[in-house]
């Protein structure tokens, strides 16, 4: 089998090797690795249109979880393109931004998303190719795609207003995947229950690509529903589950609604699984403990970031310490530094910096941001942690303008600039407010321009047409002015305090 560093990519090197094994389970349908290999060859041929190599042309993917999505991703990689996965639930302005910023001239869409794809492609001057049509192409010769070519662009929010495209190469992805496959001991016998969105690393790399790399099966559900997930766990075939803390909170609530007999059945099915992982946001100790009580599973918490893949993890074997994200994963180097960039002394808090083959290549089209993201070859995460007995504990983020809600990263600045486009809003400040269910909620204080009464419901309805639903404030205060210091600068801690005192 191909290993990291042998110059082959996931799509070309591995799919063929597992031939008759089941790769994707989706609803009642199953797809073998051989079928995936054959289908992605057709998609690649359709994309190449007789040419030799896409040469890193960006191709967007708008497809619901399932086989079409995987055919599209593998087909793009085989043809030498760069995949740009889009979120199926985003409103048009978000999708248009990604198409325009990435310069994707083509959107590969499944049947369900063909309509929205046409609308957004039209506005962004791109074309749409449906998977059904791509799959009817006769296979042609794949180009040789060396591993240091660009493979993927994922959009993530940061300290700038609009999201940036994080570019990873085939080698970066192979390193991210092999690190997890080794640490969490993935094998062909694994079957992951996949409930995560497919436009972020957690769902793409940790769940889908680790499964495909290992010859395991990936059972793809069309979005998360607590009842549906428990039903699948009860079927007893899944060995692995990965989710954000909000999902575990929802699963606990669903378990608690069950009758004693139903609870027993859920408990014993979950107990039989090999591994359950939590990440993308801090796992509350109360959630870890309650989940362990009801399932016997001690969640493995790990820490990652779109720019680095997964960096730190509690151990598969050995003690998983509550409130800790463990130690560096294979091939990852991590250190804590002070504001001057020097490593901090033992036990002192510092910013996590990460280096290694999984670290991304660049922000798409933003050389200055890429340069600013690194210090002497180390990527600056902006997360602050301390090291205790060789394990990292995350203390928070350097920027108050980054919010994590339901596992999604949101830029307060992006939400503020969207809100200022509302006719009735003259000033606003957006913060993250701690919340049991979502980790943090997006909260806005606004100053209205006119007499009008802007309600939360009206603001949300307006916001959802412009922003991803998780970016739209779910807490609102209307005030006559914002808390500012003597220099006139908005005081975000004071804004947050307004909600905390509510
Ligand atoms: C949705 N709603 C929210 C939020 N999201 N309200 C407050 N805060 C939010 N964040 C509201 C909607 O507006 C709607 O209400 C209702 O909740 C249901 O919306 P829906 O979209 O159906 O939400 P859901 O399906 O219940 O979503 C919850 C979820 C989802 C399953 C937890 O947020 C999710 O899949 N999160 C995972 C994100 C993820 O994969 N992150 C990884 C990023 P109404 O109708 O009243 O408006 S990668 C990363 O972080 C790094 C690399 C790492 O370490 O992994
Ligand atoms: P993203 O930009 O969506 O990739 O989100 C990455 C960010 O999620 C990190 O910079 C952290 O702030 C946060 N994160 C990921 N995993 C954890 C974790 N286990 N505990 C706390 N924060 C986390």
Coordinates of C-alpha atoms and ligand atoms in Angstrom, one line a residue:
X1 CA 0.0 0.0 0.0
X2 CA 1.1 3.5 -0.7
X3 CA 2.4 5.4 2.3
X4 CA 2.8 9.1 3.0
X5 CA 5.7 10.5 0.9
X6 CA 5.8 8.0 -1.9
X7 CA 4.6 10.5 -4.4
X8 CA 1.1 9.2 -5.0
X9 CA -2.2 10.9 -4.2
X10 CA -5.1 9.4 -2.2
X11 CA -7.4 9.3 -5.3
X12 CA -4.9 7.6 -7.6
X13 CA -3.0 5.4 -5.2
X14 CA -5.5 3.9 -2.8
X15 CA -9.0 3.4 -4.2
X16 CA -8.1 0.7 -6.6
X17 CA -6.4 -1.3 -3.9
X18 CA -9.5 -2.1 -1.9
X19 CA -11.6 -3.2 -4.9
X20 CA -14.6 -5.1 -3.5
X21 CA -14.7 -3.6 -0.1
X22 CA -17.5 -1.2 0.8
X23 CA -16.4 2.4 0.7
X24 CA -19.6 4.4 1.1
X25 CA -22.9 3.6 2.7
X26 CA -25.6 6.1 2.1
X27 CA -29.2 5.3 2.9
X28 CA -29.9 1.9 1.4
X29 CA -27.1 2.3 -1.2
X30 CA -23.6 0.9 -0.9
X31 CA -20.6 1.7 -3.1
X32 CA -17.4 -0.4 -3.3
X33 CA -14.0 1.0 -3.7
X34 CA -13.9 -0.5 -7.2
X35 CA -17.0 1.4 -8.1
X36 CA -15.6 4.6 -6.7
X37 CA -12.4 4.1 -8.6
X38 CA -14.4 3.6 -11.9
X39 CA -16.8 6.5 -11.3
X40 CA -14.1 9.0 -10.4
X41 CA -12.2 8.0 -13.5
X42 CA -15.3 9.1 -15.5
X43 CA -15.7 12.3 -13.6
X44 CA -12.0 13.1 -14.2
X45 CA -12.5 12.5 -18.0
X46 CA -15.5 14.7 -18.1
X47 CA -13.6 17.5 -16.4
X48 CA -10.6 17.1 -18.6
X49 CA -12.7 17.4 -21.8
X50 CA -10.0 15.8 -23.9
X51 CA -7.2 17.9 -22.2
X52 CA -4.2 16.3 -20.4
X53 CA -4.4 17.9 -17.0
X54 CA -6.6 20.5 -15.2
X55 CA -3.3 22.0 -13.9
X56 CA -4.8 23.1 -10.6
X57 CA -7.9 24.7 -12.0
X58 CA -10.3 25.2 -9.1
X59 CA -13.5 23.1 -9.3
X60 CA -16.3 23.8 -6.8
X61 CA -18.4 20.9 -5.4
X62 CA -22.0 21.4 -4.4
X63 CA -23.3 18.0 -3.4
X64 CA -25.1 16.5 -0.4
X65 CA -23.3 13.9 1.7
X66 CA -23.1 10.6 -0.3
X67 CA -21.5 9.0 -3.2
X68 CA -21.8 11.9 -5.6
X69 CA -19.7 14.1 -3.3
X70 CA -17.0 11.5 -3.1
X71 CA -17.0 10.8 -6.9
X72 CA -16.7 14.5 -7.4
X73 CA -13.8 15.0 -5.0
X74 CA -11.8 12.0 -6.3
X75 CA -12.5 12.9 -9.9
X76 CA -11.2 16.5 -9.5
X77 CA -8.0 15.1 -7.9
X78 CA -7.5 12.5 -10.6
X79 CA -7.8 15.2 -13.2
X80 CA -5.2 17.4 -11.5
X81 CA -7.7 20.0 -10.3
X82 CA -8.2 21.8 -6.9
X83 CA -11.4 20.9 -5.1
X84 CA -13.4 23.7 -3.5
X85 CA -16.2 22.1 -1.4
X86 CA -19.2 24.4 -0.9
X87 CA -21.7 24.2 2.0
X88 CA -25.1 22.9 0.8
X89 CA -27.0 25.1 3.3
X90 CA -25.3 28.4 2.6
X91 CA -27.2 31.3 1.1
X92 CA -26.2 32.6 -2.3
X93 CA -24.0 35.5 -1.2
X94 CA -21.8 33.1 0.8
X95 CA -21.5 30.7 -2.1
X96 CA -20.8 33.5 -4.6
X97 CA -18.1 34.8 -2.4
X98 CA -16.3 31.4 -2.4
X99 CA -16.7 31.0 -6.2
X100 CA -15.4 34.5 -6.9
X101 CA -12.5 34.3 -4.4
X102 CA -11.3 30.9 -5.5
X103 CA -11.8 31.6 -9.2
X104 CA -13.6 28.4 -9.7
X105 CA -15.0 28.4 -13.2
X106 CA -16.9 25.2 -12.8
X107 CA -19.3 23.8 -10.2
X108 CA -19.8 20.0 -10.0
X109 CA -23.3 19.5 -8.6
X110 CA -25.4 16.5 -7.6
X111 CA -29.1 16.3 -8.7
X112 CA -30.5 17.8 -5.5
X113 CA -28.2 20.8 -5.7
X114 CA -28.3 21.4 -9.4
X115 CA -30.8 24.3 -9.1
X116 CA -29.0 26.3 -6.4
X117 CA -25.7 25.5 -8.3
X118 CA -27.1 27.1 -11.5
X119 CA -28.2 30.2 -9.7
X120 CA -24.9 30.8 -8.0
X121 CA -22.8 29.9 -11.0
X122 CA -24.8 32.2 -13.1
X123 CA -24.2 35.1 -10.8
X124 CA -20.4 34.3 -10.5
X125 CA -19.9 33.6 -14.2
X126 CA -19.2 29.9 -13.7
X127 CA -20.5 26.8 -15.4
X128 CA -22.3 23.9 -13.8
X129 CA -21.7 20.2 -14.6
X130 CA -24.0 17.7 -13.0
X131 CA -22.5 14.4 -11.6
X132 CA -25.1 12.5 -13.7
X133 CA -23.6 14.0 -16.8
X134 CA -20.0 13.7 -15.7
X135 CA -20.5 10.0 -14.9
X136 CA -21.6 9.3 -18.5
X137 CA -18.1 10.3 -19.9
X138 CA -15.8 7.6 -21.1
X139 CA -12.7 7.2 -18.9
X140 CA -9.5 8.8 -20.3
X141 CA -5.9 8.8 -19.2
X142 CA -5.3 10.5 -15.8
X143 CA -2.4 13.0 -15.6
X144 CA 0.5 12.3 -13.2
X145 CA -0.3 14.5 -10.2
X146 CA 2.7 14.9 -7.9
X147 CA 2.0 15.2 -4.3
X148 CA 3.2 18.7 -3.8
X149 CA 0.5 20.1 -6.1
X150 CA -2.5 22.0 -4.6
X151 CA -5.4 19.8 -3.9
X152 CA -8.0 21.5 -1.7
X153 CA -9.2 25.0 -0.7
X154 CA -11.4 25.2 2.4
X155 CA -12.8 28.6 3.5
X156 CA -12.5 29.5 7.1
X157 CA -13.1 32.7 9.1
X158 CA -10.4 34.5 10.9
X159 CA -9.5 37.9 12.2
X160 CA -10.2 39.4 8.8
X161 CA -13.7 40.3 7.8
X162 CA -14.3 37.7 5.0
X163 CA -13.2 34.0 5.1
X164 CA -9.9 33.1 3.7
X165 CA -9.2 30.1 1.4
X166 CA -6.9 27.6 3.1
X167 CA -4.9 25.7 0.4
X168 CA -3.6 22.3 1.2
X169 CA -1.5 20.1 -1.2
X170 CA -1.9 16.3 -1.7
X171 CA 1.1 15.8 0.5
X172 CA -0.4 18.0 3.3
X173 CA -3.6 15.9 3.1
X174 CA -1.7 12.6 3.1
X175 CA 0.2 13.8 6.2
X176 CA -2.9 14.9 8.0
X177 CA -4.6 11.6 7.2
X178 CA -1.7 9.2 8.0
X179 CA -1.1 11.0 11.3
X180 CA -4.7 10.2 12.4
X181 CA -4.8 6.7 10.9
X182 CA -1.7 5.9 12.9
X183 CA -2.7 7.5 16.1
X184 CA -6.3 6.2 16.2
X185 CA -5.4 2.9 14.6
X186 CA -7.9 3.0 11.7
X187 CA -8.2 -0.4 9.9
X188 CA -10.2 -1.9 7.0
X189 CA -12.6 -3.3 9.6
X190 CA -13.7 0.2 10.7
X191 CA -17.0 1.7 9.8
X192 CA -17.5 5.4 10.7
X193 CA -20.9 7.0 11.2
X194 CA -20.4 10.3 9.4
X195 CA -22.8 13.2 10.3
X196 CA -20.5 16.2 9.7
X197 CA -20.7 18.9 7.0
X198 CA -18.4 18.3 4.1
X199 CA -16.9 21.7 3.6
X200 CA -14.6 21.6 6.6
X201 CA -11.6 19.5 7.7
X202 CA -13.5 17.6 10.5
X203 CA -15.9 16.0 8.1
X204 CA -13.6 15.8 5.1
X205 CA -10.2 14.7 6.5
X206 CA -10.9 13.2 9.9
X207 CA -14.0 11.3 8.9
X208 CA -14.2 10.7 5.2
X209 CA -10.6 10.6 4.0
X210 CA -9.2 8.6 6.9
X211 CA -11.9 6.0 6.2
X212 CA -11.0 5.9 2.4
X213 CA -7.3 5.8 3.1
X214 CA -7.8 2.8 5.4
X215 CA -10.1 0.8 3.2
X216 CA -12.8 1.3 5.9
X217 CA -16.5 2.0 5.3
X218 CA -18.0 5.5 5.6
X219 CA -21.7 5.6 6.5
X220 CA -22.8 9.0 5.3
X221 CA -25.9 10.5 6.9
X222 CA -27.5 13.5 5.2
X223 CA -26.9 15.9 8.1
X224 CA -27.2 15.4 11.8
X225 CA -30.4 14.4 13.6
X226 CA -30.1 13.0 17.2
X227 CA -32.8 10.3 16.7
X228 CA -31.4 9.2 13.4
X229 CA -27.9 8.9 14.8
X230 CA -29.1 6.8 17.8
X231 CA -31.0 4.5 15.4
X232 CA -27.8 3.9 13.4
X233 CA -25.8 3.3 16.5
X234 CA -28.5 0.8 17.6
X235 CA -27.9 -1.1 14.3
X236 CA -24.5 -2.0 15.9
X237 CA -22.3 -1.8 12.8
X238 CA -20.5 1.5 13.4
X239 CA -17.1 1.3 15.1
X240 CA -16.3 5.0 15.1
X241 CA -18.0 8.3 15.6
X242 CA -16.6 11.9 15.4
X243 CA -18.5 15.0 16.3
X244 CA -18.4 18.5 17.8
X245 CA -19.5 19.0 21.5
X246 CA -22.9 20.4 20.5
X247 CA -23.7 17.1 18.8
X248 CA -22.8 15.1 21.9
X249 CA -25.1 17.5 23.9
X250 CA -27.9 16.8 21.6
X251 CA -27.3 13.0 21.7
X252 CA -27.3 13.1 25.5
X253 CA -30.7 15.0 25.5
X254 CA -32.1 12.4 23.1
X255 CA -30.9 9.5 25.3
X256 CA -32.5 11.2 28.3
X257 CA -35.9 11.4 26.5
X258 CA -35.9 7.6 26.0
X259 CA -37.7 5.0 28.2
X260 CA -35.5 2.9 30.5
X261 CA -35.6 0.0 28.0
X262 CA -34.6 2.3 25.1
X263 CA -31.9 3.9 27.2
X264 CA -30.5 0.4 28.0
X265 CA -30.4 -0.5 24.3
X266 CA -28.7 2.8 23.4
X267 CA -26.2 2.4 26.1
X268 CA -25.2 -1.1 25.2
X269 CA -25.0 -0.3 21.4
X270 CA -22.7 2.8 22.1
X271 CA -20.6 0.8 24.5
X272 CA -19.7 -1.7 21.7
X273 CA -18.1 1.0 19.5
X274 CA -14.3 1.2 19.2
X275 CA -13.8 5.0 19.5
X276 CA -15.7 8.2 19.8
X277 CA -13.9 11.5 19.2
X278 CA -14.8 15.1 20.1
X279 CA -13.2 18.3 18.6
X280 CA -13.6 21.6 16.8
X281 CA -14.5 23.3 20.0
X282 CA -13.8 22.9 23.8
X283 CA -15.6 19.8 25.2
X284 CA -17.2 20.8 28.5
X285 CA -16.1 18.4 31.3
X286 CA -19.8 17.9 32.2
X287 CA -20.5 16.6 28.7
X288 CA -17.5 14.3 28.7
X289 CA -18.6 12.9 32.1
X290 CA -22.3 12.5 31.2
X291 CA -21.5 10.8 27.9
X292 CA -19.2 8.4 29.8
X293 CA -22.0 7.7 32.3
X294 CA -24.6 6.9 29.7
X295 CA -22.4 5.1 27.1
X296 CA -19.3 3.9 28.9
X297 CA -17.3 5.7 26.2
X298 CA -14.7 8.2 27.4
X299 CA -14.6 10.7 24.6
X300 CA -11.2 11.3 23.0
X301 CA -10.8 15.0 22.7
X302 CA -8.4 16.4 20.1
X303 CA -7.5 19.9 18.8
X304 CA -7.1 21.0 15.3
X305 CA -7.4 23.9 12.9
X306 CA -8.2 24.2 9.1
X307 CA -4.6 25.4 8.6
X308 CA -2.9 22.5 10.3
X309 CA -5.2 19.6 10.3
X310 CA -5.2 17.9 13.6
X311 CA -2.4 19.0 16.0
X312 CA -3.0 17.6 19.5
X313 CA -4.8 14.6 20.7
X314 CA -5.5 12.6 23.8
X315 CA -4.3 9.0 23.5
X316 CA -6.2 6.1 22.0
X317 CA -4.7 3.9 24.7
X318 CA -3.9 5.5 28.1
X319 CA -5.5 8.2 30.1
X320 CA -7.8 10.7 28.4
X321 CA -7.7 13.7 30.8
X322 CA -10.8 15.8 31.1
X323 CA -10.2 19.4 29.9
X324 CA -7.0 18.5 28.1
X325 CA -6.4 18.1 24.4
X326 CA -3.4 15.8 24.9
X327 CA -0.1 15.9 23.1
X328 CA 1.2 16.3 19.5
X329 CA 0.0 13.8 17.0
X330 CA 2.5 11.8 14.8
X331 CA 4.4 14.1 12.5
X332 CA 3.2 17.3 14.3
X333 CA 5.6 19.6 16.2
X334 CA 4.0 22.0 18.7
X335 CA 5.3 24.7 21.0
X336 CA 4.0 27.5 23.2
X337 CA 5.4 31.0 22.6
X338 CA 5.1 34.3 24.3
X339 CA 4.3 37.6 22.5
X340 CA 8.0 38.0 21.6
X341 CA 7.9 34.6 19.8
X342 CA 10.2 32.9 22.3
X343 CA 9.1 29.6 23.9
X344 CA 7.5 30.2 27.3
X345 CA 9.0 28.8 30.5
X346 CA 7.5 25.6 31.8
X347 CA 3.9 25.8 33.0
X348 CA 3.4 29.4 31.6
X349 CA 0.6 30.1 29.1
X350 CA 1.6 30.8 25.5
X351 CA 0.3 30.8 21.9
X352 CA 0.3 27.4 20.3
X353 CA 2.6 27.3 17.2
X354 CA 2.6 24.2 15.0
X355 CA 4.9 22.9 12.3
X356 CA 5.0 19.7 10.2
X357 CA 4.1 18.2 6.8
X358 CA 0.3 18.6 7.5
X359 CA 0.5 22.4 7.7
X360 CA -1.2 24.2 4.8
X361 CA 0.7 25.8 2.0
X362 CA -1.0 29.3 1.8
X363 CA -4.1 31.4 2.0
X364 CA -5.4 31.5 -1.5
X365 CA -4.4 34.7 -3.3
X366 CA -3.3 36.4 0.0
X367 CA 0.5 36.2 0.3
X368 CA 0.6 38.9 3.0
X369 CA -1.8 36.9 5.2
X370 CA 0.2 33.8 4.6
X371 CA 3.4 35.5 5.6
X372 CA 1.8 37.0 8.7
X373 CA 0.5 33.5 9.7
X374 CA 4.0 32.1 10.1
X375 CA 6.9 32.9 12.4
X376 CA 10.2 31.2 11.6
X377 CA 8.4 28.4 9.8
X378 CA 5.9 27.8 12.6
X379 CA 2.2 28.5 12.0
X380 CA 0.7 30.8 14.6
X381 CA -2.7 29.4 15.7
X382 CA -3.9 32.3 17.8
X383 CA -5.0 29.8 20.5
X384 CA -3.5 30.0 23.9
X385 CA -2.7 27.0 26.0
X386 CA -0.6 25.7 28.9
X387 CA 1.4 22.5 29.1
X388 CA 0.7 20.4 32.2
X389 CA 2.5 17.0 32.6
X390 CA 3.2 17.0 28.8
X391 CA -0.4 17.6 27.9
X392 CA -1.9 20.8 26.5
X393 CA -4.9 22.5 28.0
X394 CA -6.5 25.2 25.8
X395 CA -7.2 28.5 27.7
X396 CA -8.8 30.5 24.9
X397 CA -8.1 32.5 21.9
X398 CA -6.0 35.7 21.5
X399 CA -8.6 37.4 19.5
X400 CA -12.0 38.4 20.9
X401 CA -13.3 38.6 17.4
X402 CA -13.2 34.9 16.7
X403 CA -16.3 33.0 17.8
X404 CA -16.8 29.2 17.9
X405 CA -20.4 28.2 17.7
X406 CA -21.6 24.7 17.2
X407 CA -18.1 23.8 16.0
X408 CA -18.1 26.5 13.3
X409 CA -15.7 29.5 13.4
X410 CA -17.3 32.9 12.9
X411 CA -15.6 36.2 12.5
X412 CA -17.2 39.0 14.6
X413 CA -15.9 41.5 12.1
X414 CA -17.6 39.7 9.2
X415 CA -21.0 39.7 11.0
X416 CA -20.6 43.3 12.0
X417 CA -20.0 44.4 8.4
X418 CA -23.0 42.4 7.2
X419 CA -25.2 43.9 9.9
X420 CA -24.2 47.4 9.0
X421 CA -25.8 46.8 5.6
X422 CA -29.2 46.7 7.3
X423 CA -31.0 50.0 6.8
X424 CA -32.1 50.2 10.4
X425 CA -28.6 49.6 11.9
X426 CA -26.2 52.5 12.4
X427 CA -23.7 50.9 14.8
X428 CA -23.1 47.4 16.0
X429 CA -20.8 45.2 18.0
X430 CA -20.7 41.4 17.8
X431 CA -19.2 39.0 20.4
X432 CA -19.3 35.4 21.4
X433 CA -21.3 34.6 24.5
X434 CA -20.8 31.3 26.4
X435 CA -23.6 28.9 25.9
X436 CA -24.3 25.4 27.1
X437 CA -25.7 24.1 23.8
X438 CA -23.6 25.9 21.2
X439 CA -20.3 26.5 23.1
X440 CA -20.7 30.1 22.2
X441 CA -23.6 32.1 20.6
X442 CA -23.2 34.9 18.2
X443 CA -24.5 38.0 20.0
X444 CA -25.0 41.5 18.7
X445 CA -25.5 44.9 20.3
X446 CA -27.0 47.3 17.8
X447 CA -27.8 51.0 17.7
X448 CA -30.8 51.6 15.4
X449 CA -30.8 54.4 12.9
X450 CA -34.4 55.3 13.0
X451 CA -37.4 54.9 15.3
X452 CA -38.1 51.4 14.1
X453 CA -38.1 48.4 16.4
X454 CA -35.8 45.8 15.0
X455 CA -36.6 42.4 16.6
X456 CA -34.4 39.4 16.8
X457 CA -36.7 37.4 14.6
X458 CA -36.7 40.1 11.9
X459 CA -33.0 40.4 12.1
X460 CA -32.5 36.7 11.8
X461 CA -34.8 36.4 8.8
X462 CA -32.9 39.2 7.1
X463 CA -29.5 37.8 8.1
X464 CA -30.1 34.2 6.9
X465 CA -30.4 35.5 3.3
X466 CA -26.9 36.9 3.5
X467 CA -24.9 34.9 6.0
X468 CA -24.5 31.2 6.9
X469 CA -27.2 30.4 9.5
X470 CA -24.6 29.9 12.3
X471 CA -23.2 33.4 11.7
X472 CA -26.5 35.1 12.2
X473 CA -26.8 36.5 15.8
X474 CA -29.1 34.6 18.0
X475 CA -28.9 37.1 20.9
X476 CA -29.7 40.7 20.4
X477 CA -29.7 43.9 22.4
X478 CA -30.8 47.2 21.0
X479 CA -29.1 50.2 22.8
X480 CA -28.6 53.9 22.4
X481 CA -24.9 53.6 22.2
X482 CA -22.1 51.0 22.3
X483 CA -19.7 50.6 25.2
X484 CA -16.6 52.6 24.1
X485 CA -13.4 53.7 25.8
X486 CA -12.2 57.3 26.0
X487 CA -10.6 56.9 22.5
X488 CA -14.0 55.9 21.1
X489 CA -13.0 52.2 20.6
X490 CA -15.7 49.6 21.2
X491 CA -15.0 47.6 24.4
X492 CA -15.8 44.0 23.5
X493 CA -15.4 42.6 27.0
X494 CA -18.0 45.2 28.1
X495 CA -20.3 44.2 25.2
X496 CA -20.0 40.5 26.3
X497 CA -20.7 41.5 29.9
X498 CA -24.0 43.1 28.8
X499 CA -25.2 39.6 27.7
X500 CA -23.7 37.7 30.6
X501 CA -25.6 39.9 33.0
X502 CA -28.9 39.3 31.2
Ligands
LIG1 C1 -27.9 26.6 13.8 N1 -28.8 27.3 14.6 C2 -28.1 28.0 15.5 C3 -26.7 27.7 15.2 N2 -26.7 26.9 14.2 N3 -28.4 28.8 16.6 C4 -27.5 29.3 17.3 N4 -26.1 29.1 17.1 C5 -25.8 28.3 16.1 N5 -24.5 28.1 15.9 C6 -30.2 27.3 14.6 C7 -30.8 27.5 13.2 O1 -30.9 28.9 12.9 C8 -32.1 26.8 13.4 O2 -33.0 27.6 14.1 C9 -31.8 25.6 14.3 O3 -30.7 26.0 15.0 C10 -31.5 24.4 13.5 O4 -30.6 24.8 12.5 P1 -29.8 23.7 11.7 O5 -29.0 24.3 10.6 O6 -30.7 22.6 11.3 O7 -28.8 23.3 12.8 P2 -28.4 21.9 13.2 O8 -28.5 20.9 12.1 O9 -29.2 21.6 14.4 O10 -26.9 22.1 13.5 C11 -26.2 21.8 14.6 C12 -25.0 21.1 14.3 C13 -24.2 21.9 13.2 C14 -25.3 19.7 13.8 C15 -24.2 21.0 15.6 O11 -24.0 23.2 13.7 C16 -22.9 21.2 12.8 O12 -22.9 20.3 12.0 N6 -21.8 21.6 13.3 C17 -20.5 21.0 13.0 C18 -19.6 22.0 12.4 C19 -18.2 21.4 12.0 O13 -18.1 20.4 11.4 N7 -17.2 22.2 12.3 C20 -15.8 21.7 12.1 C21 -15.0 22.9 11.4 P3 -34.1 28.6 13.4 O14 -34.8 27.8 12.4 O15 -34.9 29.1 14.5 O16 -33.3 29.7 12.9 S1 -13.3 22.3 11.2 C22 -12.6 22.7 12.6 O17 -13.2 23.3 13.5 C23 -11.2 22.2 13.0 C24 -10.4 21.8 11.8 C25 -11.4 21.1 13.9 O18 -10.7 21.1 14.9 O19 -12.2 20.2 13.6
LIG2 P1 -11.4 26.2 12.2 O1 -10.8 27.5 11.9 O2 -12.8 26.1 11.9 O3 -10.5 25.2 11.7 O4 -11.3 26.1 13.8 C1 -10.1 25.9 14.5 C2 -10.3 26.4 15.9 O5 -11.2 25.6 16.6 C3 -9.0 26.3 16.7 O6 -8.1 27.4 16.4 C4 -9.5 26.3 18.1 O7 -9.8 27.6 18.5 C5 -10.8 25.6 18.0 N1 -10.7 24.2 18.5 C6 -10.6 23.0 17.7 N2 -10.5 22.0 18.5 C7 -10.6 22.4 19.8 C8 -10.6 21.8 21.1 N3 -10.6 20.5 21.3 N4 -10.7 22.6 22.2 C9 -10.8 24.0 22.1 N5 -10.8 24.6 20.9 C10 -10.7 23.8 19.8

